PDB file of C-alpha atoms in Angstrom:
ATOM      1  CA  UNK A 205     -16.986 -63.935  64.488  1.00 86.00           C
ATOM      2  CA  UNK A 206     -17.274 -67.924  63.759  1.00 91.00           C
ATOM      3  CA  UNK A 207     -20.279 -69.887  64.379  1.00 91.00           C
ATOM      4  CA  UNK A 208     -18.209 -71.780  67.101  1.00 93.00           C
ATOM      5  CA  UNK A 209     -17.095 -68.661  69.231  1.00 94.00           C
ATOM      6  CA  UNK A 210     -20.618 -67.279  68.739  1.00 95.00           C
ATOM      7  CA  UNK A 211     -21.559 -70.780  70.281  1.00 96.00           C
ATOM      8  CA  UNK A 212     -19.162 -69.885  73.372  1.00 96.00           C
ATOM      9  CA  UNK A 213     -21.542 -67.088  73.928  1.00 97.00           C
ATOM     10  CA  UNK A 214     -24.719 -69.187  73.221  1.00 97.00           C
ATOM     11  CA  UNK A 215     -23.684 -71.638  76.103  1.00 97.00           C
ATOM     12  CA  UNK A 216     -22.608 -69.397  78.505  1.00 97.00           C
ATOM     13  CA  UNK A 217     -25.772 -67.551  78.415  1.00 97.00           C
ATOM     14  CA  UNK A 218     -27.620 -71.149  78.838  1.00 97.00           C
ATOM     15  CA  UNK A 219     -25.208 -71.855  81.749  1.00 97.00           C
ATOM     16  CA  UNK A 220     -25.792 -68.567  83.532  1.00 98.00           C
ATOM     17  CA  UNK A 221     -29.702 -69.080  83.910  1.00 97.00           C
ATOM     18  CA  UNK A 222     -29.768 -72.715  84.568  1.00 97.00           C
ATOM     19  CA  UNK A 223     -27.316 -72.220  87.485  1.00 97.00           C
ATOM     20  CA  UNK A 224     -27.763 -68.443  88.931  1.00 97.00           C
ATOM     21  CA  UNK A 225     -31.421 -68.796  88.572  1.00 95.00           C
ATOM     22  CA  UNK A 226     -31.933 -72.520  88.436  1.00 94.00           C
ATOM     23  CA  UNK A 227     -34.238 -71.801  85.660  1.00 95.00           C
ATOM     24  CA  UNK A 228     -33.365 -72.745  81.806  1.00 97.00           C
ATOM     25  CA  UNK A 229     -33.676 -69.968  79.579  1.00 97.00           C
ATOM     26  CA  UNK A 230     -34.722 -70.126  75.843  1.00 97.00           C
ATOM     27  CA  UNK A 231     -31.713 -69.078  74.284  1.00 95.00           C
ATOM     28  CA  UNK A 232     -32.168 -68.515  70.458  1.00 92.00           C
ATOM     29  CA  UNK A 233     -29.832 -68.810  67.586  1.00 92.00           C
ATOM     30  CA  UNK A 234     -27.739 -65.533  66.824  1.00 94.00           C
ATOM     31  CA  UNK A 235     -28.335 -63.020  64.206  1.00 95.00           C
ATOM     32  CA  UNK A 236     -26.673 -60.466  62.439  1.00 95.00           C
ATOM     33  CA  UNK A 237     -27.697 -56.572  62.641  1.00 92.00           C
ATOM     34  CA  UNK A 238     -27.475 -55.723  59.064  1.00 79.00           C
ATOM     35  CA  UNK A 239     -28.957 -52.049  59.535  1.00 78.00           C
ATOM     36  CA  UNK A 240     -29.405 -49.690  62.097  1.00 77.00           C
ATOM     37  CA  UNK A 241     -27.941 -50.810  65.743  1.00 81.00           C
ATOM     38  CA  UNK A 242     -29.201 -53.534  68.020  1.00 88.00           C
ATOM     39  CA  UNK A 243     -32.056 -52.434  70.476  1.00 87.00           C
ATOM     40  CA  UNK A 244     -31.240 -51.717  73.961  1.00 94.00           C
ATOM     41  CA  UNK A 245     -33.713 -52.194  76.998  1.00 97.00           C
ATOM     42  CA  UNK A 246     -34.347 -50.436  80.138  1.00 97.00           C
ATOM     43  CA  UNK A 247     -30.921 -51.622  81.883  1.00 98.00           C
ATOM     44  CA  UNK A 248     -27.462 -52.751  79.926  1.00 98.00           C
ATOM     45  CA  UNK A 249     -24.407 -53.648  81.622  1.00 98.00           C
ATOM     46  CA  UNK A 250     -21.595 -53.332  78.905  1.00 97.00           C
ATOM     47  CA  UNK A 251     -17.951 -55.316  78.862  1.00 97.00           C
ATOM     48  CA  UNK A 252     -15.246 -53.789  76.818  1.00 97.00           C
ATOM     49  CA  UNK A 253     -13.016 -56.507  75.343  1.00 97.00           C
ATOM     50  CA  UNK A 254      -9.457 -55.729  74.947  1.00 97.00           C
ATOM     51  CA  UNK A 255      -6.366 -57.740  73.897  1.00 96.00           C
ATOM     52  CA  UNK A 256      -6.716 -60.417  71.125  1.00 91.00           C
ATOM     53  CA  UNK A 257     -10.083 -59.767  70.692  1.00 94.00           C
ATOM     54  CA  UNK A 258     -10.982 -55.741  70.623  1.00 95.00           C
ATOM     55  CA  UNK A 259     -15.260 -55.124  70.948  1.00 96.00           C
ATOM     56  CA  UNK A 260     -17.971 -54.676  73.553  1.00 96.00           C
ATOM     57  CA  UNK A 261     -20.345 -57.516  74.741  1.00 97.00           C
ATOM     58  CA  UNK A 262     -23.443 -56.333  76.400  1.00 97.00           C
ATOM     59  CA  UNK A 263     -26.453 -57.898  78.360  1.00 98.00           C
ATOM     60  CA  UNK A 264     -29.542 -55.642  77.901  1.00 98.00           C
ATOM     61  CA  UNK A 265     -32.587 -56.276  79.723  1.00 98.00           C
ATOM     62  CA  UNK A 266     -35.978 -54.956  81.173  1.00 98.00           C
ATOM     63  CA  UNK A 267     -36.499 -54.018  85.056  1.00 98.00           C
ATOM     64  CA  UNK A 268     -39.379 -56.899  85.216  1.00 98.00           C
ATOM     65  CA  UNK A 269     -36.913 -59.311  84.285  1.00 98.00           C
ATOM     66  CA  UNK A 270     -33.855 -58.155  86.300  1.00 98.00           C
ATOM     67  CA  UNK A 271     -36.787 -57.859  89.312  1.00 98.00           C
ATOM     68  CA  UNK A 272     -37.402 -61.746  88.881  1.00 98.00           C
ATOM     69  CA  UNK A 273     -33.833 -62.689  88.485  1.00 98.00           C
ATOM     70  CA  UNK A 274     -32.782 -60.910  91.826  1.00 98.00           C
ATOM     71  CA  UNK A 275     -35.660 -62.360  93.205  1.00 97.00           C
ATOM     72  CA  UNK A 276     -34.482 -65.732  91.920  1.00 96.00           C
ATOM     73  CA  UNK A 277     -30.688 -65.115  93.685  1.00 96.00           C
ATOM     74  CA  UNK A 278     -32.563 -64.455  96.814  1.00 94.00           C
ATOM     75  CA  UNK A 279     -32.070 -60.788  96.700  1.00 96.00           C
ATOM     76  CA  UNK A 280     -35.037 -58.651  98.779  1.00 95.00           C
ATOM     77  CA  UNK A 281     -34.452 -55.042  97.362  1.00 96.00           C
ATOM     78  CA  UNK A 282     -35.286 -54.229  94.194  1.00 97.00           C
ATOM     79  CA  UNK A 283     -33.752 -51.043  93.721  1.00 98.00           C
ATOM     80  CA  UNK A 284     -32.532 -49.488  90.672  1.00 98.00           C
ATOM     81  CA  UNK A 285     -28.792 -49.826  92.083  1.00 98.00           C
ATOM     82  CA  UNK A 286     -29.256 -53.357  92.632  1.00 98.00           C
ATOM     83  CA  UNK A 287     -31.033 -53.731  88.614  1.00 98.00           C
ATOM     84  CA  UNK A 288     -27.861 -51.847  87.723  1.00 98.00           C
ATOM     85  CA  UNK A 289     -25.295 -54.203  89.492  1.00 98.00           C
ATOM     86  CA  UNK A 290     -26.942 -57.136  88.392  1.00 98.00           C
ATOM     87  CA  UNK A 291     -27.532 -56.116  84.907  1.00 98.00           C
ATOM     88  CA  UNK A 292     -23.628 -55.636  84.832  1.00 98.00           C
ATOM     89  CA  UNK A 293     -22.892 -58.773  86.738  1.00 98.00           C
ATOM     90  CA  UNK A 294     -24.846 -60.924  84.092  1.00 98.00           C
ATOM     91  CA  UNK A 295     -22.511 -59.307  81.493  1.00 98.00           C
ATOM     92  CA  UNK A 296     -19.460 -60.073  83.533  1.00 97.00           C
ATOM     93  CA  UNK A 297     -20.280 -63.463  84.124  1.00 98.00           C
ATOM     94  CA  UNK A 298     -20.954 -64.299  80.419  1.00 97.00           C
ATOM     95  CA  UNK A 299     -18.240 -62.743  79.259  1.00 97.00           C
ATOM     96  CA  UNK A 300     -15.808 -64.255  81.713  1.00 96.00           C
ATOM     97  CA  UNK A 301     -17.101 -67.449  81.165  1.00 96.00           C
ATOM     98  CA  UNK A 302     -16.094 -67.266  77.577  1.00 96.00           C
ATOM     99  CA  UNK A 303     -12.125 -66.880  78.703  1.00 95.00           C
ATOM    100  CA  UNK A 304     -12.600 -70.969  79.040  1.00 94.00           C
ATOM    101  CA  UNK A 305     -12.742 -71.216  75.280  1.00 95.00           C
ATOM    102  CA  UNK A 306     -10.786 -67.643  74.209  1.00 95.00           C
ATOM    103  CA  UNK A 307      -7.809 -67.858  76.644  1.00 94.00           C
ATOM    104  CA  UNK A 308      -6.982 -65.198  79.142  1.00 93.00           C
ATOM    105  CA  UNK A 309      -5.992 -62.731  76.023  1.00 94.00           C
ATOM    106  CA  UNK A 310      -9.548 -62.023  75.916  1.00 96.00           C
ATOM    107  CA  UNK A 311      -9.392 -59.177  78.220  1.00 96.00           C
ATOM    108  CA  UNK A 312     -12.403 -57.804  80.050  1.00 96.00           C
ATOM    109  CA  UNK A 313     -13.341 -54.671  81.654  1.00 96.00           C
ATOM    110  CA  UNK A 314     -15.147 -54.484  84.816  1.00 96.00           C
ATOM    111  CA  UNK A 315     -18.978 -53.338  83.772  1.00 96.00           C
ATOM    112  CA  UNK A 316     -20.369 -50.392  82.794  1.00 97.00           C
ATOM    113  CA  UNK A 317     -24.128 -49.404  82.994  1.00 97.00           C
ATOM    114  CA  UNK A 318     -26.552 -47.845  81.371  1.00 97.00           C
ATOM    115  CA  UNK A 319     -29.824 -47.119  82.656  1.00 97.00           C
ATOM    116  CA  UNK A 320     -32.181 -46.231  79.595  1.00 95.00           C
ATOM    117  CA  UNK A 321     -31.867 -44.961  76.523  1.00 90.00           C
ATOM    118  CA  UNK A 322     -28.149 -44.333  75.282  1.00 87.00           C
ATOM    119  CA  UNK A 323     -27.167 -40.816  74.441  1.00 84.00           C
ATOM    120  CA  UNK A 324     -24.834 -42.223  71.497  1.00 82.00           C
ATOM    121  CA  UNK A 325     -24.378 -45.791  69.765  1.00 82.00           C
ATOM    122  CA  UNK A 326     -22.954 -48.422  72.043  1.00 86.00           C
ATOM    123  CA  UNK A 327     -21.283 -50.785  69.575  1.00 89.00           C
ATOM    124  CA  UNK A 328     -18.314 -49.731  67.989  1.00 88.00           C
ATOM    125  CA  UNK A 329     -18.249 -48.728  64.235  1.00 84.00           C
ATOM    126  CA  UNK A 330     -17.091 -50.839  61.710  1.00 84.00           C
ATOM    127  CA  UNK A 331     -17.796 -53.698  63.382  1.00 89.00           C
ATOM    128  CA  UNK A 332     -20.678 -56.231  63.276  1.00 91.00           C
ATOM    129  CA  UNK A 333     -22.833 -57.115  66.018  1.00 95.00           C
ATOM    130  CA  UNK A 334     -24.464 -60.371  66.811  1.00 96.00           C
ATOM    131  CA  UNK A 335     -27.499 -60.670  68.927  1.00 97.00           C
ATOM    132  CA  UNK A 336     -28.273 -63.377  70.872  1.00 97.00           C
ATOM    133  CA  UNK A 337     -32.206 -63.877  71.732  1.00 97.00           C
ATOM    134  CA  UNK A 338     -32.721 -64.776  75.497  1.00 97.00           C
ATOM    135  CA  UNK A 339     -36.326 -65.990  76.580  1.00 97.00           C
ATOM    136  CA  UNK A 340     -37.021 -66.480  80.266  1.00 97.00           C
ATOM    137  CA  UNK A 341     -40.039 -66.989  81.760  1.00 94.00           C
ATOM    138  CA  UNK A 342     -42.482 -64.503  80.555  1.00 95.00           C
ATOM    139  CA  UNK A 343     -39.373 -62.075  79.551  1.00 97.00           C
ATOM    140  CA  UNK A 344     -37.145 -61.414  76.478  1.00 97.00           C
ATOM    141  CA  UNK A 345     -33.428 -60.313  76.760  1.00 97.00           C
ATOM    142  CA  UNK A 346     -30.410 -60.012  74.410  1.00 97.00           C
ATOM    143  CA  UNK A 347     -26.634 -60.543  74.685  1.00 98.00           C
ATOM    144  CA  UNK A 348     -24.990 -58.674  71.791  1.00 97.00           C
ATOM    145  CA  UNK A 349     -21.793 -59.573  71.057  1.00 97.00           C
ATOM    146  CA  UNK A 350     -19.451 -56.889  68.829  1.00 96.00           C
ATOM    147  CA  UNK A 351     -16.052 -58.334  68.503  1.00 95.00           C
ATOM    148  CA  UNK A 352     -13.404 -57.517  65.762  1.00 90.00           C
TER     149      UNK A 352
ATOM    150  CA  UNK B 124      -7.216 -74.614 113.266  1.00 58.00           C
ATOM    151  CA  UNK B 125      -9.419 -75.228 116.175  1.00 60.00           C
ATOM    152  CA  UNK B 126     -12.758 -76.465 114.844  1.00 61.00           C
ATOM    153  CA  UNK B 127     -14.856 -75.490 117.590  1.00 69.00           C
ATOM    154  CA  UNK B 128     -14.230 -71.662 117.066  1.00 81.00           C
ATOM    155  CA  UNK B 129     -16.187 -70.077 114.140  1.00 89.00           C
ATOM    156  CA  UNK B 130     -13.624 -68.660 111.709  1.00 94.00           C
ATOM    157  CA  UNK B 131     -13.962 -65.206 110.536  1.00 96.00           C
ATOM    158  CA  UNK B 132     -15.354 -64.893 106.315  1.00 97.00           C
ATOM    159  CA  UNK B 133     -14.941 -61.566 104.407  1.00 98.00           C
ATOM    160  CA  UNK B 134     -16.584 -61.442 101.216  1.00 98.00           C
ATOM    161  CA  UNK B 135     -14.893 -59.243  98.551  1.00 98.00           C
ATOM    162  CA  UNK B 136     -16.874 -58.175  94.885  1.00 98.00           C
ATOM    163  CA  UNK B 137     -17.429 -55.279  93.111  1.00 97.00           C
ATOM    164  CA  UNK B 138     -21.254 -56.458  92.958  1.00 98.00           C
ATOM    165  CA  UNK B 139     -23.107 -55.788  95.687  1.00 97.00           C
ATOM    166  CA  UNK B 140     -26.103 -58.525  94.762  1.00 98.00           C
ATOM    167  CA  UNK B 141     -22.996 -60.364  94.758  1.00 98.00           C
ATOM    168  CA  UNK B 142     -21.357 -59.931  98.038  1.00 97.00           C
ATOM    169  CA  UNK B 143     -25.262 -60.643  99.537  1.00 96.00           C
ATOM    170  CA  UNK B 144     -25.579 -63.505  97.733  1.00 96.00           C
ATOM    171  CA  UNK B 145     -22.564 -65.367  98.896  1.00 96.00           C
ATOM    172  CA  UNK B 146     -23.264 -63.551 102.589  1.00 94.00           C
ATOM    173  CA  UNK B 147     -26.571 -65.616 102.461  1.00 91.00           C
ATOM    174  CA  UNK B 148     -25.758 -68.377 100.265  1.00 86.00           C
ATOM    175  CA  UNK B 149     -22.790 -70.153 102.754  1.00 79.00           C
ATOM    176  CA  UNK B 150     -24.201 -72.608 104.519  1.00 72.00           C
ATOM    177  CA  UNK B 151     -20.771 -73.412 106.603  1.00 72.00           C
ATOM    178  CA  UNK B 152     -21.579 -73.146 110.542  1.00 72.00           C
ATOM    179  CA  UNK B 153     -17.908 -72.994 111.099  1.00 86.00           C
ATOM    180  CA  UNK B 154     -17.843 -69.297 109.425  1.00 93.00           C
ATOM    181  CA  UNK B 155     -18.768 -66.055 110.796  1.00 94.00           C
ATOM    182  CA  UNK B 156     -19.446 -63.453 108.650  1.00 95.00           C
ATOM    183  CA  UNK B 157     -17.481 -60.155 109.561  1.00 96.00           C
ATOM    184  CA  UNK B 158     -17.367 -57.726 106.488  1.00 97.00           C
ATOM    185  CA  UNK B 159     -17.371 -57.282 102.777  1.00 98.00           C
ATOM    186  CA  UNK B 160     -15.294 -55.131 100.328  1.00 98.00           C
ATOM    187  CA  UNK B 161     -15.814 -53.802  96.824  1.00 97.00           C
ATOM    188  CA  UNK B 162     -12.555 -53.688  95.598  1.00 97.00           C
ATOM    189  CA  UNK B 163      -9.136 -54.628  96.500  1.00 97.00           C
ATOM    190  CA  UNK B 164      -8.092 -51.398  97.996  1.00 97.00           C
ATOM    191  CA  UNK B 165     -11.261 -51.707 100.744  1.00 98.00           C
ATOM    192  CA  UNK B 166     -10.367 -54.908 101.053  1.00 98.00           C
ATOM    193  CA  UNK B 167      -6.713 -54.591 101.951  1.00 98.00           C
ATOM    194  CA  UNK B 168      -8.196 -52.056 104.949  1.00 98.00           C
ATOM    195  CA  UNK B 169     -10.909 -54.136 106.163  1.00 98.00           C
ATOM    196  CA  UNK B 170      -8.666 -56.662 106.139  1.00 98.00           C
ATOM    197  CA  UNK B 171      -6.467 -54.827 108.388  1.00 98.00           C
ATOM    198  CA  UNK B 172      -9.152 -54.075 110.764  1.00 98.00           C
ATOM    199  CA  UNK B 173     -11.262 -57.729 110.903  1.00 97.00           C
ATOM    200  CA  UNK B 174      -8.274 -59.989 110.981  1.00 97.00           C
ATOM    201  CA  UNK B 175     -10.219 -62.531 108.833  1.00 98.00           C
ATOM    202  CA  UNK B 176      -9.531 -66.271 108.774  1.00 97.00           C
ATOM    203  CA  UNK B 177     -11.407 -66.746 105.459  1.00 97.00           C
ATOM    204  CA  UNK B 178     -11.852 -64.580 102.283  1.00 98.00           C
ATOM    205  CA  UNK B 179     -13.973 -64.717  99.204  1.00 98.00           C
ATOM    206  CA  UNK B 180     -12.279 -63.216  96.519  1.00 98.00           C
ATOM    207  CA  UNK B 181     -13.804 -61.734  93.075  1.00 97.00           C
ATOM    208  CA  UNK B 182     -11.156 -60.830  90.487  1.00 97.00           C
ATOM    209  CA  UNK B 183     -12.272 -58.002  88.019  1.00 95.00           C
ATOM    210  CA  UNK B 184     -12.643 -55.452  90.132  1.00 96.00           C
ATOM    211  CA  UNK B 185     -11.615 -51.526  90.125  1.00 94.00           C
ATOM    212  CA  UNK B 186      -8.922 -49.606  91.904  1.00 93.00           C
ATOM    213  CA  UNK B 187      -7.071 -53.103  92.678  1.00 95.00           C
ATOM    214  CA  UNK B 188      -7.741 -56.309  91.100  1.00 96.00           C
ATOM    215  CA  UNK B 189      -8.197 -59.500  93.089  1.00 97.00           C
ATOM    216  CA  UNK B 190      -4.990 -60.981  92.195  1.00 97.00           C
ATOM    217  CA  UNK B 191      -3.011 -58.397  93.566  1.00 97.00           C
ATOM    218  CA  UNK B 192      -5.388 -58.213  96.355  1.00 98.00           C
ATOM    219  CA  UNK B 193      -4.681 -61.697  97.102  1.00 98.00           C
ATOM    220  CA  UNK B 194      -0.799 -61.361  97.294  1.00 97.00           C
ATOM    221  CA  UNK B 195      -1.377 -58.327  99.784  1.00 98.00           C
ATOM    222  CA  UNK B 196      -3.387 -60.134 101.887  1.00 98.00           C
ATOM    223  CA  UNK B 197      -1.264 -63.252 102.238  1.00 98.00           C
ATOM    224  CA  UNK B 198       1.698 -60.740 102.928  1.00 98.00           C
ATOM    225  CA  UNK B 199      -0.125 -59.417 106.201  1.00 98.00           C
ATOM    226  CA  UNK B 200      -1.499 -62.699 107.100  1.00 98.00           C
ATOM    227  CA  UNK B 201       0.279 -65.803 105.113  1.00 97.00           C
ATOM    228  CA  UNK B 202      -2.287 -68.586 107.014  1.00 97.00           C
ATOM    229  CA  UNK B 203      -5.293 -66.859 105.524  1.00 98.00           C
ATOM    230  CA  UNK B 204      -7.420 -69.069 103.582  1.00 98.00           C
ATOM    231  CA  UNK B 205      -8.832 -67.516 100.149  1.00 98.00           C
ATOM    232  CA  UNK B 206     -11.423 -68.763  97.577  1.00 97.00           C
ATOM    233  CA  UNK B 207     -11.087 -67.083  94.277  1.00 98.00           C
ATOM    234  CA  UNK B 208     -14.916 -66.379  93.083  1.00 98.00           C
ATOM    235  CA  UNK B 209     -14.717 -65.421  89.794  1.00 97.00           C
ATOM    236  CA  UNK B 210     -16.411 -65.329  86.495  1.00 97.00           C
ATOM    237  CA  UNK B 211     -12.718 -65.836  84.512  1.00 96.00           C
ATOM    238  CA  UNK B 212     -13.114 -69.534  84.015  1.00 93.00           C
ATOM    239  CA  UNK B 213      -9.469 -70.111  81.967  1.00 93.00           C
ATOM    240  CA  UNK B 214      -7.010 -72.132  83.787  1.00 92.00           C
ATOM    241  CA  UNK B 215      -4.150 -69.621  83.662  1.00 94.00           C
ATOM    242  CA  UNK B 216      -6.199 -67.182  85.855  1.00 94.00           C
ATOM    243  CA  UNK B 217      -6.691 -70.004  88.520  1.00 94.00           C
ATOM    244  CA  UNK B 218      -3.105 -70.972  88.572  1.00 95.00           C
ATOM    245  CA  UNK B 219      -2.215 -67.204  88.827  1.00 96.00           C
ATOM    246  CA  UNK B 220      -4.410 -66.677  91.648  1.00 96.00           C
ATOM    247  CA  UNK B 221      -2.954 -69.774  93.083  1.00 96.00           C
ATOM    248  CA  UNK B 222       0.783 -68.862  92.450  1.00 97.00           C
ATOM    249  CA  UNK B 223      -0.247 -65.814  94.240  1.00 97.00           C
ATOM    250  CA  UNK B 224      -1.232 -67.425  97.480  1.00 97.00           C
ATOM    251  CA  UNK B 225      -5.029 -68.233  96.948  1.00 98.00           C
ATOM    252  CA  UNK B 226      -6.002 -71.650  98.270  1.00 97.00           C
ATOM    253  CA  UNK B 227      -9.422 -72.678  96.274  1.00 96.00           C
ATOM    254  CA  UNK B 228     -11.270 -71.403  93.181  1.00 97.00           C
ATOM    255  CA  UNK B 229     -14.907 -71.436  92.532  1.00 97.00           C
ATOM    256  CA  UNK B 230     -16.207 -70.270  88.735  1.00 97.00           C
ATOM    257  CA  UNK B 231     -19.235 -67.791  89.141  1.00 98.00           C
ATOM    258  CA  UNK B 232     -22.212 -68.400  87.963  1.00 98.00           C
ATOM    259  CA  UNK B 233     -22.631 -70.909  91.009  1.00 97.00           C
ATOM    260  CA  UNK B 234     -25.342 -72.830  93.216  1.00 95.00           C
ATOM    261  CA  UNK B 235     -25.744 -72.870  96.537  1.00 93.00           C
ATOM    262  CA  UNK B 236     -24.619 -75.933  96.772  1.00 93.00           C
ATOM    263  CA  UNK B 237     -20.994 -75.399  95.253  1.00 95.00           C
ATOM    264  CA  UNK B 238     -20.529 -72.528  97.276  1.00 95.00           C
ATOM    265  CA  UNK B 239     -21.056 -74.559 100.255  1.00 94.00           C
ATOM    266  CA  UNK B 240     -18.811 -77.365  99.040  1.00 94.00           C
ATOM    267  CA  UNK B 241     -16.107 -75.006  97.778  1.00 95.00           C
ATOM    268  CA  UNK B 242     -16.203 -73.496 101.536  1.00 95.00           C
ATOM    269  CA  UNK B 243     -16.000 -77.092 103.176  1.00 93.00           C
ATOM    270  CA  UNK B 244     -13.148 -78.099 100.812  1.00 94.00           C
ATOM    271  CA  UNK B 245     -11.200 -74.697 101.749  1.00 94.00           C
ATOM    272  CA  UNK B 246     -11.610 -75.354 105.546  1.00 92.00           C
ATOM    273  CA  UNK B 247     -10.801 -79.667 105.151  1.00 90.00           C
ATOM    274  CA  UNK B 248      -7.519 -78.423 103.562  1.00 79.00           C
ATOM    275  CA  UNK B 249      -6.783 -76.236 106.317  1.00 71.00           C
ATOM    276  CA  UNK B 250      -7.160 -79.138 108.655  1.00 61.00           C
TER     277      UNK B 250
END
């Protein structure tokens, strides 16, 4: 991953919160996970990437953050199903927007959602993961980009 | 199209949250919501039953994606107006959707205003 490529995901994340939630998020600089695996929160939406690039992009957030985000979207039903739906949709929208720079050979899957701690590693082996920290209101979340 | 008669709107998106947002957010008085579907296959079935005039269509969906679904809906009712509402932001996807019969493209995420403007523009194009 190059710095310019990572910037696509930083911009996509910034654009998502500003447009969908009508409230800017503080999106930090991406950092490389050197040891262990990137952190997972209560809900994680995972997009598998195929084509020119291979790997995954995931968005992971807490239930309180997703609750506020649902409210900002005008949703009234704060159900587990809607939390899962939203966390997948955020991952989908940020990944889909990345095709503006990566092109249509950056093929993305429908979201897969994990609630709670996964059984095994989410990220593929032998591929470096970059974490983009997101602070929005009083909540923290992450976008993890793991592409070959 | 007769401006006095509300046009029937169908929403297609695999995200329940997005379907409900589009249903709530569109402020176009000329549209009457008739139903929503979570994938292309469901959309074709619902389309045959409700015969909508306007469709908002996601692209990345399970079972049948939005591009294929557009082609099928246009095959059933050539005059249907289809607004693609998708996160896929590359030009090639938008061009492909238009080739298959879509009439407009709105990129996710969007504001309520952007959705209403996109639907208004779609209807203006229809006359």
